Short mmCIF file of C-alpha atoms in Angstrom, two decimals:
data_model
loop_
_atom_site.label_atom_id
_atom_site.label_comp_id
_atom_site.label_asym_id
_atom_site.label_seq_id
_atom_site.Cartn_x
_atom_site.Cartn_y
_atom_site.Cartn_z
CA MET J 5 11.62 10.40 10.25
CA THR J 6 15.33 9.74 10.54
CA THR J 7 17.51 8.90 7.57
CA PHE J 8 21.13 7.95 7.21
CA SER J 9 23.24 7.30 4.16
CA THR J 10 24.76 3.96 3.44
CA PRO J 11 28.52 3.77 2.84
CA SER J 12 28.28 3.30 -0.93
CA GLY J 13 27.75 6.56 -2.80
CA ASP J 14 25.13 5.20 -5.20
CA SER J 15 23.08 3.35 -2.60
CA PRO J 16 19.84 4.96 -1.49
CA SER J 17 19.57 6.60 1.90
CA THR J 18 17.88 4.58 4.62
CA ILE J 19 14.67 5.68 6.28
CA ILE J 20 14.52 4.41 9.84
CA ILE J 21 11.02 3.29 10.69
CA ASP J 22 12.18 1.13 13.63
CA LYS J 23 15.51 2.12 15.19
CA ARG J 24 15.84 -1.45 16.50
CA GLY J 25 14.93 -2.91 13.12
CA ASP J 26 16.48 -6.17 12.02
CA VAL J 27 15.95 -5.96 8.25
CA ILE J 28 16.27 -3.34 5.53
CA LEU J 29 13.71 -3.42 2.73
CA GLN J 30 15.17 -2.01 -0.49
CA VAL J 31 12.03 -0.96 -2.33
CA GLY J 32 11.72 0.13 -5.95
CA GLY J 33 14.56 0.61 -8.33
CA VAL J 34 15.58 1.27 -11.86
CA ASP J 35 13.36 -1.42 -13.42
CA ASN J 36 10.06 0.26 -12.58
CA GLY J 37 11.12 3.90 -12.84
CA ASN J 38 10.97 4.56 -9.08
CA ALA J 39 14.12 5.53 -7.24
CA ALA J 40 14.93 2.85 -4.69
CA VAL J 41 14.52 3.57 -1.00
CA ASN J 42 15.77 1.57 1.98
CA LEU J 43 13.47 1.08 4.97
CA LEU J 44 14.86 -0.15 8.30
CA VAL J 45 12.00 -2.12 9.84
CA SER J 46 11.22 -4.86 12.33
CA SER J 47 10.58 -8.26 10.79
CA LYS J 48 8.46 -9.15 13.84
CA VAL J 49 6.09 -6.26 13.18
CA LEU J 50 5.86 -7.12 9.48
CA MET J 51 5.17 -10.77 10.35
CA LEU J 52 2.31 -9.77 12.65
CA ALA J 53 0.75 -7.50 10.03
CA SER J 54 1.09 -9.65 6.92
CA PRO J 55 0.81 -13.41 6.40
CA VAL J 56 2.86 -13.02 3.20
CA LEU J 57 5.71 -11.30 5.05
CA ASP J 58 5.28 -13.76 7.92
CA ALA J 59 6.07 -16.61 5.53
CA MET J 60 9.02 -14.67 4.11
CA PHE J 61 10.65 -13.88 7.45
CA ASP J 62 9.75 -16.90 9.61
CA GLY J 63 13.05 -18.66 8.89
CA ARG J 64 12.01 -21.07 6.15
CA PHE J 65 13.41 -18.80 3.44
CA MET J 66 16.80 -17.15 3.06
CA GLU J 67 15.28 -13.70 3.81
CA GLY J 68 14.38 -14.76 7.33
CA GLN J 69 17.59 -16.52 8.32
CA ALA J 70 20.11 -13.71 8.83
CA LEU J 71 17.97 -11.13 10.64
CA SER J 72 20.04 -8.96 12.98
CA ASN J 73 19.62 -5.69 14.87
CA THR J 74 23.36 -5.02 14.64
CA SER J 75 23.83 -5.85 10.96
CA PRO J 76 20.41 -5.99 9.27
CA PRO J 77 20.36 -7.69 5.88
CA THR J 78 18.98 -5.84 2.86
CA ILE J 79 16.11 -7.58 1.09
CA PRO J 80 15.20 -6.26 -2.40
CA PHE J 81 11.58 -5.47 -3.29
CA PRO J 82 12.26 -3.99 -6.76
CA GLU J 83 8.71 -4.29 -8.09
CA ASP J 84 7.01 -2.44 -5.24
CA ASN J 85 6.23 1.26 -5.03
CA PRO J 86 8.60 2.93 -2.54
CA GLU J 87 6.09 5.51 -1.27
CA ALA J 88 3.36 2.90 -0.82
CA MET J 89 5.71 0.53 1.02
CA GLN J 90 6.98 3.32 3.26
CA LEU J 91 3.41 4.28 4.12
CA ALA J 92 2.43 0.66 4.79
CA CYS J 93 5.49 0.10 7.00
CA LYS J 94 4.77 3.26 8.97
CA LEU J 95 1.21 2.09 9.59
CA MET J 96 2.37 -1.40 10.59
CA HIS J 97 4.92 0.10 13.01
CA MET J 98 2.40 2.61 14.41
CA GLN J 99 4.56 5.51 13.19
CA THR J 100 1.59 7.64 12.17
CA ARG J 101 2.63 11.03 13.51
CA ASP J 102 3.57 12.48 10.11
CA ILE J 103 1.00 10.65 7.97
CA SER J 104 -1.37 13.06 6.27
CA ASP J 105 -5.13 12.65 6.43
CA LYS J 106 -5.24 13.48 2.71
CA LEU J 107 -3.67 11.29 0.07
CA ASP J 108 -3.39 11.78 -3.69
CA LEU J 109 -5.61 9.31 -5.59
CA ASP J 110 -2.73 7.65 -7.46
CA ALA J 111 -0.80 7.25 -4.18
CA LEU J 112 -3.92 5.75 -2.63
CA VAL J 113 -4.28 3.28 -5.51
CA ASN J 114 -0.62 2.24 -5.18
CA PHE J 115 -1.07 1.81 -1.43
CA ALA J 116 -4.21 -0.33 -1.84
CA ILE J 117 -2.52 -2.54 -4.44
CA LEU J 118 0.48 -3.06 -2.13
CA CYS J 119 -1.78 -3.87 0.84
CA ASP J 120 -3.64 -6.40 -1.27
CA LYS J 121 -0.39 -7.95 -2.51
CA TYR J 122 0.90 -8.51 1.04
CA SER J 123 -2.54 -9.27 2.57
CA CYS J 124 -2.28 -6.48 5.11
CA SER J 125 -5.39 -4.46 4.23
CA HIS J 126 -7.03 -5.14 7.59
CA GLY J 127 -4.53 -2.90 9.38
CA ALA J 128 -5.08 -0.08 6.90
CA ARG J 129 -8.88 0.05 6.92
CA ALA J 130 -9.23 2.98 9.33
CA TRP J 131 -6.77 5.08 7.36
CA GLY J 132 -8.37 3.91 4.11
CA LYS J 133 -11.74 5.23 5.31
CA VAL J 134 -10.14 8.60 6.06
CA TRP J 135 -8.41 8.81 2.68
CA VAL J 136 -11.38 7.61 0.63
CA SER J 137 -13.78 9.96 2.45
CA GLN J 138 -11.96 13.00 1.03
CA PHE J 139 -13.20 11.99 -2.44
CA LEU J 140 -16.76 10.91 -1.62
CA PRO J 141 -18.51 14.25 -1.44
CA GLY J 142 -16.51 14.98 -4.62
CA SER J 143 -17.37 16.03 -8.08
CA ASP J 144 -18.18 14.10 -11.25
CA ASP J 145 -14.69 14.49 -12.69
CA THR J 146 -12.96 12.52 -9.93
CA GLU J 147 -11.77 9.13 -11.12
CA PHE J 148 -14.30 7.06 -9.20
CA GLU J 149 -13.35 3.84 -10.98
CA LYS J 150 -9.95 3.97 -9.26
CA LEU J 151 -11.63 4.83 -5.99
CA LEU J 152 -13.91 1.82 -6.35
CA VAL J 153 -10.84 -0.40 -6.75
CA VAL J 154 -9.30 1.15 -3.61
CA ALA J 155 -12.46 0.52 -1.57
CA TYR J 156 -12.59 -3.06 -2.80
CA LEU J 157 -8.90 -3.83 -2.12
CA LEU J 158 -8.94 -2.23 1.34
CA GLY J 159 -12.16 -4.02 2.32
CA LEU J 160 -14.33 -0.94 2.80
CA PRO J 161 -17.90 -2.13 2.11
CA TYR J 162 -19.72 1.11 3.00
CA GLU J 163 -17.36 3.20 0.88
CA PHE J 164 -17.60 0.65 -1.94
CA GLN J 165 -21.40 1.00 -1.84
CA GLN J 166 -21.25 4.80 -1.82
CA ILE J 167 -18.80 4.94 -4.73
CA SER J 168 -20.91 2.40 -6.64
CA ILE J 169 -23.99 4.59 -6.19
CA ILE J 170 -22.11 7.62 -7.50
CA LEU J 171 -20.86 5.63 -10.49
CA VAL J 172 -24.34 4.33 -11.33
CA ARG J 173 -25.90 7.79 -11.04
CA HIS J 174 -23.26 9.65 -13.01
CA ARG J 175 -22.13 7.03 -15.50
CA PRO J 176 -25.17 5.35 -17.04
CA ALA J 177 -23.11 3.08 -19.33
CA LEU J 178 -21.46 1.33 -16.40
CA GLU J 179 -21.47 -2.08 -18.09
CA ASN J 180 -18.98 -0.74 -20.65
CA GLU J 181 -16.61 0.68 -18.04
CA ASP J 182 -13.17 -0.80 -17.61
CA PHE J 183 -12.24 -1.18 -13.96
CA ALA J 184 -8.65 -2.10 -14.66
CA VAL J 185 -6.03 -0.11 -12.80
CA TYR J 186 -2.53 -0.21 -14.23
CA GLU J 187 -3.81 -2.68 -16.84
CA ARG J 188 -4.91 -5.24 -14.27
CA ASP J 189 -8.43 -6.06 -13.11
CA TYR J 190 -8.64 -6.04 -9.33
CA ILE J 191 -12.39 -6.35 -8.98
CA PRO J 192 -13.96 -9.63 -10.13
CA SER J 193 -16.54 -9.08 -12.88
CA LEU J 194 -19.11 -10.88 -10.70
CA VAL J 195 -18.92 -7.96 -8.23
CA ILE J 196 -19.48 -5.35 -10.94
CA THR J 197 -22.40 -7.02 -12.73
#
């Protein structure tokens, strides 16, 4: 992973995901407690991977009108998690060499939420299976409710079933469980009941 600093001293360094990238995503920031990170990426790749980003960069909106390999514009994404966005962009750009086959549960939740937000879960399913599988043989004290949300958001039906079975076996009062992650329900109550 290559990084370079931007001219301004208080600007975040830029992580180059595509050296021929035509847009810089400035992700995170002071508002959500995450330090901002800049990601140099290809808008074409993002458009292929995500219908949400396709609409953003197809030229109808300001973000998609000044794309340039020589002077890429910086587009702010202040509400998104920098680590999750960097991981998603690496997957979209097929830059998987340094991606670990183990992921912390909170990082996995953030990644699944971001993939759901930008409708790009389909491209992350294989990696999602790898990351979720590290928790499945797990113990009772793992936070399976969060894992269930991850399996649902990434579209992993087999893993969702396996996690559901573990939850039913080890948590008899399932109907009283709260499946909210970060104070938001991601799984419709119809799926749980």
